[in-house]
Amino acid sequence: MEYKLPFRDYHKALLKNRLLGLKCNQCGRVTCPPQMSCSSCSSYDLEITQLSGKGKITTFTTIVVAPEGRETEAPYIIVVVELEEGPWIMGNLTDMDPGRAGMDLIGKTVEAGCRVFPGDRYSDGPMARPAFRFAAHP
Ligand SMILES: [Zn+2]
């Protein structure tokens, strides 16, 4: 069994600010980040689809004590975003002072870009991750 969208291809696209997902040809559900099978019906009949990267914040947390290797980044905000196409993904919220984060963030429209994080001793070099900013046209 072959991954339709291997993580290295997802990662390469993210570096070019393109967020890719997988659309299920059986039930229509969009899965992101990529998985082997549909997150709804488990079908392997998936096709690669480019996502808008736009969505709404469903929840957030402010990281004060960062994991090893990221101490200098703290504090920072992590959001869970429900994308227009359906999937929920996590990423940093880049354009807000973490000290001002409050419940009014929930429901705000954001758009994904990407941020490259340096590797640490647990990873295989630098990694791109979704990073969100408030949408210019919500
Ligand atoms: Zn499905």
Coordinates of N, CA, C and O and ligand atoms in Angstrom, one line a residue:
M1 N 0.8 -1.2 0.0 CA 0.0 0.0 0.0 C 0.9 1.2 0.0 O 1.8 1.3 0.7
E2 N 0.6 2.2 -0.9 CA 1.4 3.4 -1.0 C 0.6 4.6 -0.5 O -0.6 4.7 -0.7
Y3 N 1.3 5.4 0.2 CA 0.7 6.7 0.6 C 0.4 7.6 -0.6 O 1.3 7.8 -1.4
K4 N -0.8 8.0 -0.7 CA -1.2 8.9 -1.8 C -0.4 10.2 -1.7 O 0.1 10.8 -2.7
L5 N -0.3 10.7 -0.5 CA 0.4 12.0 -0.2 C 1.4 11.8 0.9 O 1.1 12.0 2.1
P6 N 2.6 11.3 0.6 CA 3.6 11.1 1.6 C 3.9 12.4 2.3 O 3.8 13.5 1.8
F7 N 4.4 12.3 3.6 CA 4.6 13.5 4.4 C 5.7 14.4 3.7 O 5.5 15.6 3.8
R8 N 6.7 13.8 3.1 CA 7.7 14.7 2.5 C 7.1 15.5 1.4 O 7.5 16.7 1.2
D9 N 6.1 15.1 0.6 CA 5.5 15.9 -0.4 C 4.6 17.0 0.2 O 4.6 18.1 -0.2
Y10 N 3.9 16.6 1.3 CA 3.1 17.6 2.1 C 4.0 18.7 2.6 O 3.7 19.9 2.5
H11 N 5.2 18.3 3.1 CA 6.1 19.2 3.7 C 6.7 20.1 2.6 O 6.8 21.3 2.8
K12 N 7.1 19.6 1.5 CA 7.6 20.4 0.4 C 6.6 21.4 -0.1 O 7.0 22.6 -0.4
A13 N 5.4 21.0 -0.2 CA 4.3 22.0 -0.6 C 4.1 23.1 0.4 O 4.0 24.3 0.1
L14 N 4.2 22.7 1.7 CA 4.0 23.7 2.8 C 5.1 24.7 2.7 O 4.9 25.9 3.0
L15 N 6.3 24.3 2.4 CA 7.4 25.2 2.2 C 7.2 26.3 1.1 O 7.7 27.4 1.2
K16 N 6.3 25.9 0.2 CA 5.9 26.9 -0.8 C 4.6 27.5 -0.5 O 3.9 28.0 -1.4
N17 N 4.2 27.5 0.8 CA 2.9 28.0 1.2 C 1.7 27.4 0.6 O 0.7 28.1 0.4
R18 N 1.8 26.1 0.2 CA 0.7 25.4 -0.4 C 0.3 24.3 0.6 O 1.1 23.5 1.0
L19 N -1.0 24.4 1.1 CA -1.4 23.4 2.1 C -2.2 22.3 1.3 O -3.2 22.6 0.7
L20 N -1.7 21.1 1.4 CA -2.4 20.0 0.6 C -3.1 19.1 1.6 O -2.7 18.9 2.7
G21 N -4.2 18.6 1.1 CA -5.0 17.6 1.8 C -5.4 16.4 0.9 O -4.9 16.4 -0.3
L22 N -6.1 15.5 1.4 CA -6.6 14.4 0.6 C -8.1 14.4 0.6 O -8.8 14.5 1.7
K23 N -8.7 14.3 -0.6 CA -10.2 14.3 -0.7 C -10.6 12.9 -1.0 O -10.0 12.2 -1.9
C24 N -11.6 12.4 -0.2 CA -12.0 11.0 -0.4 C -13.0 11.0 -1.5 O -14.0 11.7 -1.6
N25 N -12.8 10.0 -2.5 CA -13.6 9.8 -3.6 C -14.9 9.0 -3.3 O -15.8 8.9 -4.1
Q26 N -15.0 8.5 -2.0 CA -16.1 7.7 -1.6 C -17.1 8.6 -0.9 O -18.3 8.6 -1.2
C27 N -16.6 9.4 0.1 CA -17.6 10.2 0.9 C -17.4 11.7 0.8 O -18.2 12.5 1.3
G28 N -16.3 12.1 0.1 CA -16.1 13.5 -0.1 C -15.3 14.3 1.0 O -15.0 15.4 0.9
R29 N -15.1 13.6 2.1 CA -14.4 14.2 3.3 C -13.0 14.5 2.9 O -12.3 13.8 2.2
V30 N -12.5 15.7 3.4 CA -11.1 16.1 3.2 C -10.3 15.9 4.5 O -10.7 16.2 5.6
T31 N -9.2 15.2 4.3 CA -8.3 14.9 5.4 C -7.0 15.7 5.3 O -6.4 15.8 4.3
C32 N -6.6 16.3 6.4 CA -5.3 17.0 6.5 C -4.9 17.1 8.0 O -5.8 17.4 8.8
P33 N -3.7 16.9 8.4 CA -2.6 16.5 7.5 C -2.8 15.1 6.9 O -3.7 14.4 7.3
P34 N -2.0 14.7 5.9 CA -2.3 13.5 5.2 C -2.2 12.2 6.0 O -1.4 12.1 7.0
Q35 N -3.1 11.3 5.7 CA -3.1 10.0 6.3 C -3.2 8.9 5.2 O -3.5 9.3 4.1
M36 N -3.1 7.7 5.6 CA -3.2 6.6 4.7 C -4.6 6.4 4.1 O -4.8 6.2 2.9
S37 N -5.6 6.7 5.0 CA -7.0 6.4 4.6 C -7.9 7.6 5.0 O -7.5 8.4 5.8
C38 N -9.1 7.6 4.5 CA -10.0 8.7 4.8 C -10.3 8.7 6.3 O -10.6 7.6 6.9
S39 N -10.3 9.9 7.0 CA -10.6 9.9 8.4 C -12.0 9.7 8.7 O -12.4 9.5 9.9
S40 N -12.9 9.7 7.7 CA -14.3 9.4 8.0 C -14.8 8.0 7.7 O -15.4 7.3 8.5
C41 N -14.4 7.5 6.5 CA -15.0 6.2 6.1 C -13.9 5.2 5.8 O -14.2 4.0 5.5
S42 N -12.6 5.5 6.1 CA -11.5 4.6 6.0 C -11.1 4.2 4.6 O -10.3 3.3 4.4
S43 N -11.8 4.8 3.6 CA -11.5 4.4 2.2 C -10.0 4.8 1.8 O -9.5 5.8 2.3
Y44 N -9.4 4.0 0.9 CA -8.1 4.3 0.4 C -8.2 5.1 -0.9 O -7.2 5.4 -1.5
D45 N -9.4 5.3 -1.4 CA -9.6 6.0 -2.7 C -9.6 7.5 -2.4 O -10.6 8.2 -2.3
L46 N -8.3 8.1 -2.4 CA -8.2 9.5 -2.1 C -7.5 10.2 -3.2 O -6.7 9.6 -3.9
E47 N -7.7 11.5 -3.3 CA -7.0 12.3 -4.3 C -6.4 13.5 -3.6 O -7.1 14.1 -2.7
I48 N -5.3 14.0 -4.1 CA -4.6 15.2 -3.5 C -5.4 16.4 -3.9 O -5.8 16.5 -5.1
T49 N -5.7 17.3 -2.9 CA -6.4 18.5 -3.2 C -5.7 19.6 -2.5 O -5.1 19.5 -1.4
Q50 N -5.6 20.8 -3.2 CA -5.0 22.0 -2.5 C -6.1 22.7 -1.7 O -7.2 22.9 -2.1
L51 N -5.7 23.0 -0.5 CA -6.7 23.6 0.5 C -6.4 25.1 0.5 O -5.3 25.6 0.2
S52 N -7.5 25.9 0.8 CA -7.4 27.3 0.8 C -6.5 27.8 2.0 O -5.9 28.9 1.9
G53 N -6.4 27.0 3.0 CA -5.6 27.5 4.2 C -6.4 28.4 5.1 O -6.0 28.8 6.1
K54 N -7.6 28.7 4.7 CA -8.5 29.6 5.4 C -9.4 28.9 6.3 O -9.9 27.8 6.0
G55 N -9.6 29.4 7.5 CA -10.6 28.7 8.4 C -10.8 29.6 9.7 O -10.4 30.7 9.8
K56 N -11.5 29.0 10.6 CA -11.8 29.7 11.9 C -11.2 29.0 13.1 O -11.1 27.8 13.1
I57 N -10.7 29.8 14.0 CA -10.1 29.3 15.2 C -11.2 28.6 16.1 O -12.2 29.2 16.4
T58 N -11.0 27.3 16.4 CA -12.0 26.6 17.3 C -11.5 26.6 18.7 O -12.3 26.6 19.7
T59 N -10.2 26.6 19.0 CA -9.7 26.7 20.3 C -8.2 27.1 20.2 O -7.6 27.1 19.1
F60 N -7.6 27.4 21.4 CA -6.2 27.8 21.4 C -5.6 27.6 22.7 O -6.3 27.3 23.7
T61 N -4.3 27.6 22.8 CA -3.6 27.6 24.1 C -2.3 28.4 23.9 O -1.8 28.6 22.8
T62 N -1.9 29.0 25.0 CA -0.7 29.7 25.1 C 0.4 28.9 25.7 O 0.2 28.4 26.9
I63 N 1.5 28.6 25.0 CA 2.6 27.8 25.6 C 3.5 28.7 26.3 O 4.1 29.6 25.7
V64 N 3.7 28.5 27.6 CA 4.6 29.3 28.4 C 5.9 28.5 28.6 O 7.0 29.1 28.6
V65 N 5.7 27.3 28.9 CA 6.9 26.4 29.1 C 7.0 25.5 27.8 O 6.3 24.6 27.6
A66 N 8.0 25.9 27.0 CA 8.2 25.3 25.7 C 8.9 24.0 25.8 O 9.7 23.8 26.8
P67 N 8.7 23.1 24.8 CA 9.5 21.9 24.8 C 11.0 22.1 24.6 O 11.4 23.2 24.1
E68 N 11.8 21.2 24.9 CA 13.2 21.3 24.8 C 13.6 21.8 23.4 O 13.1 21.3 22.4
G69 N 14.5 22.7 23.3 CA 15.0 23.2 22.1 C 14.2 24.4 21.6 O 14.6 25.1 20.6
R70 N 13.0 24.7 22.2 CA 12.2 25.8 21.7 C 12.0 26.8 22.8 O 11.1 27.7 22.7
E71 N 12.8 26.8 23.8 CA 12.6 27.6 25.0 C 12.6 29.1 24.6 O 11.8 29.9 25.2
T72 N 13.4 29.5 23.6 CA 13.5 30.9 23.2 C 12.2 31.4 22.5 O 12.0 32.6 22.4
E73 N 11.4 30.5 22.0 CA 10.2 30.9 21.3 C 9.1 31.3 22.3 O 8.2 32.0 21.9
A74 N 9.1 30.7 23.5 CA 8.0 30.9 24.4 C 8.0 32.3 25.0 O 9.0 32.9 25.1
P75 N 6.8 32.9 25.3 CA 5.5 32.3 25.1 C 5.0 32.4 23.6 O 5.4 33.3 22.9
Y76 N 4.2 31.4 23.2 CA 3.6 31.5 21.9 C 2.2 30.8 21.9 O 1.9 30.1 22.8
I77 N 1.4 31.1 20.9 CA 0.1 30.7 20.8 C -0.1 29.5 19.8 O 0.4 29.7 18.7
I78 N -0.7 28.5 20.2 CA -1.1 27.4 19.3 C -2.6 27.4 19.1 O -3.3 27.5 20.1
V79 N -3.0 27.4 17.9 CA -4.5 27.4 17.6 C -4.9 26.1 16.9 O -4.1 25.5 16.2
V80 N -6.1 25.7 17.1 CA -6.8 24.6 16.3 C -7.7 25.3 15.4 O -8.5 26.2 15.8
V81 N -7.6 25.1 14.1 CA -8.4 25.8 13.1 C -9.2 24.8 12.3 O -8.7 23.8 11.8
E82 N -10.5 25.1 12.2 CA -11.4 24.3 11.3 C -11.3 25.0 9.9 O -11.8 26.1 9.7
L83 N -10.6 24.3 9.0 CA -10.5 24.8 7.6 C -11.8 24.9 6.9 O -12.7 24.1 7.2
E84 N -11.9 25.7 5.9 CA -13.1 25.8 5.1 C -13.5 24.5 4.5 O -14.7 24.2 4.4
E85 N -12.5 23.7 4.2 CA -12.8 22.4 3.5 C -13.2 21.3 4.6 O -13.4 20.2 4.2
G86 N -13.1 21.6 5.9 CA -13.5 20.7 6.9 C -12.5 20.2 7.9 O -12.9 20.1 9.1
P87 N -11.3 19.9 7.5 CA -10.4 19.3 8.5 C -10.0 20.3 9.6 O -10.0 21.5 9.3
W88 N -9.6 19.8 10.7 CA -9.1 20.6 11.8 C -7.6 20.4 11.9 O -7.2 19.3 12.0
I89 N -6.9 21.5 11.8 CA -5.4 21.4 12.0 C -4.9 22.4 13.0 O -5.5 23.4 13.3
M90 N -3.7 22.0 13.5 CA -3.1 22.9 14.5 C -1.9 23.7 13.9 O -1.3 23.2 13.0
G91 N -1.6 24.8 14.5 CA -0.5 25.6 14.1 C -0.3 26.7 15.0 O -1.1 27.0 15.9
N92 N 0.9 27.4 14.8 CA 1.1 28.7 15.6 C 0.2 29.8 15.1 O -0.1 29.8 13.9
L93 N -0.1 30.7 16.0 CA -0.8 32.0 15.6 C 0.3 33.0 15.7 O 0.9 33.3 16.8
T94 N 0.7 33.6 14.5 CA 2.0 34.3 14.5 C 1.8 35.8 14.8 O 2.7 36.4 15.3
D95 N 0.7 36.4 14.5 CA 0.6 37.9 14.6 C -0.2 38.4 15.8 O -0.9 39.3 15.7
M96 N 0.0 37.8 16.9 CA -0.6 38.3 18.1 C 0.3 38.1 19.3 O 1.0 37.1 19.5
D97 N 0.3 39.1 20.2 CA 1.1 39.1 21.4 C 0.4 38.0 22.3 O -0.8 38.2 22.7
P98 N 1.1 37.0 22.7 CA 0.6 35.9 23.5 C -0.1 36.4 24.8 O -1.0 35.8 25.3
G99 N 0.5 37.5 25.3 CA -0.1 38.1 26.6 C -1.5 38.6 26.4 O -2.2 38.8 27.4
R100 N -1.9 38.8 25.2 CA -3.2 39.4 24.9 C -4.2 38.4 24.4 O -5.4 38.7 24.1
A101 N -3.8 37.1 24.3 CA -4.7 36.1 23.8 C -5.9 35.9 24.8 O -5.7 35.7 26.0
G102 N -7.1 35.9 24.3 CA -8.3 35.7 25.1 C -9.4 34.9 24.3 O -9.2 34.6 23.2
M103 N -10.5 34.7 25.0 CA -11.6 33.9 24.4 C -12.1 34.5 23.1 O -12.8 33.8 22.3
D104 N -11.9 35.8 22.9 CA -12.4 36.5 21.7 C -11.6 35.9 20.4 O -12.1 36.2 19.3
L105 N -10.6 35.2 20.6 CA -9.9 34.5 19.5 C -10.8 33.5 18.8 O -10.7 33.2 17.6
I106 N -11.6 32.8 19.6 CA -12.4 31.7 19.1 C -13.4 32.3 18.0 O -14.2 33.2 18.3
G107 N -13.4 31.7 16.9 CA -14.3 32.1 15.8 C -13.7 33.1 14.8 O -14.2 33.3 13.7
K108 N -12.5 33.6 15.2 CA -11.8 34.5 14.3 C -11.3 33.8 13.0 O -10.9 32.6 13.1
T109 N -11.4 34.5 11.9 CA -10.9 33.9 10.6 C -9.4 34.1 10.4 O -8.9 35.2 10.6
V110 N -8.8 33.0 10.1 CA -7.3 33.1 9.9 C -6.9 32.4 8.6 O -7.8 31.7 8.0
E111 N -5.7 32.6 8.1 CA -5.2 31.9 6.9 C -3.9 31.4 7.2 O -3.1 32.0 8.0
A112 N -3.6 30.2 6.6 CA -2.3 29.5 6.9 C -1.2 30.0 6.0 O -1.4 30.3 4.8
G113 N -0.1 30.1 6.6 CA 1.2 30.2 5.9 C 2.0 29.1 6.4 O 1.5 28.1 6.8
C114 N 3.3 29.3 6.4 CA 4.1 28.2 6.9 C 5.3 28.9 7.7 O 5.7 30.0 7.4
R115 N 5.8 28.1 8.7 CA 6.9 28.6 9.4 C 7.8 27.4 9.5 O 7.4 26.3 9.7
V116 N 9.1 27.7 9.3 CA 10.1 26.6 9.4 C 10.7 26.6 10.8 O 11.2 27.6 11.3
F117 N 10.7 25.5 11.5 CA 11.2 25.3 12.8 C 12.6 24.6 12.7 O 12.6 23.6 11.9
P118 N 13.5 25.0 13.4 CA 14.8 24.3 13.4 C 14.6 22.9 14.0 O 13.7 22.7 14.8
G119 N 15.4 22.0 13.5 CA 15.3 20.6 14.0 C 15.8 20.6 15.5 O 16.5 21.5 15.9
D120 N 15.4 19.5 16.2 CA 16.0 19.3 17.5 C 16.5 17.8 17.5 O 16.5 17.2 16.5
R121 N 16.9 17.4 18.7 CA 17.5 16.0 18.6 C 16.5 14.9 18.4 O 16.9 13.8 18.3
Y122 N 15.3 15.2 18.4 CA 14.2 14.2 18.1 C 13.8 14.2 16.7 O 13.0 13.3 16.2
S123 N 14.2 15.2 15.9 CA 13.7 15.3 14.5 C 14.8 15.1 13.5 O 15.9 15.1 13.8
D124 N 14.3 15.1 12.2 CA 15.2 14.8 11.1 C 15.5 16.2 10.4 O 15.2 16.3 9.2
G125 N 15.9 17.2 11.1 CA 16.2 18.5 10.5 C 15.1 19.4 10.6 O 14.0 19.1 11.2
P126 N 15.2 20.6 10.0 CA 14.2 21.6 10.0 C 12.9 21.1 9.5 O 12.8 20.4 8.5
M127 N 11.8 21.6 10.0 CA 10.4 21.2 9.6 C 9.5 22.4 9.4 O 9.5 23.3 10.3
A128 N 8.8 22.3 8.3 CA 7.8 23.4 8.1 C 6.5 22.9 8.8 O 6.1 21.8 8.8
R129 N 5.8 23.9 9.4 CA 4.5 23.6 10.0 C 3.6 24.8 9.6 O 4.0 25.9 9.4
P130 N 2.3 24.5 9.6 CA 1.3 25.6 9.4 C 1.5 26.6 10.4 O 1.6 26.3 11.6
A131 N 1.4 27.9 10.0 CA 1.4 29.0 10.9 C 0.3 30.0 10.4 O 0.2 30.2 9.3
F132 N -0.5 30.4 11.4 CA -1.7 31.2 11.0 C -1.6 32.6 11.3 O -0.9 33.0 12.3
R133 N -2.2 33.5 10.5 CA -2.3 34.9 10.7 C -3.8 35.3 10.5 O -4.5 34.5 9.8
F134 N -4.2 36.4 11.1 CA -5.5 36.8 10.9 C -5.8 37.1 9.4 O -4.9 37.7 8.7
A135 N -6.9 36.7 8.9 CA -7.2 36.8 7.4 C -7.4 38.3 7.1 O -8.0 39.1 7.8
A136 N -6.8 38.7 6.0 CA -7.0 40.1 5.5 C -8.4 40.4 5.1 O -8.9 41.5 5.4
H137 N -9.1 39.4 4.6 CA -10.5 39.5 4.2 C -11.3 38.4 4.8 O -11.6 37.4 4.1
P138 N -11.8 38.6 6.0 CA -12.4 37.5 6.7 C -13.8 37.0 6.2 O -14.3 37.4 5.3
Ligands
ZN1 ZN -14.3 8.8 3.0

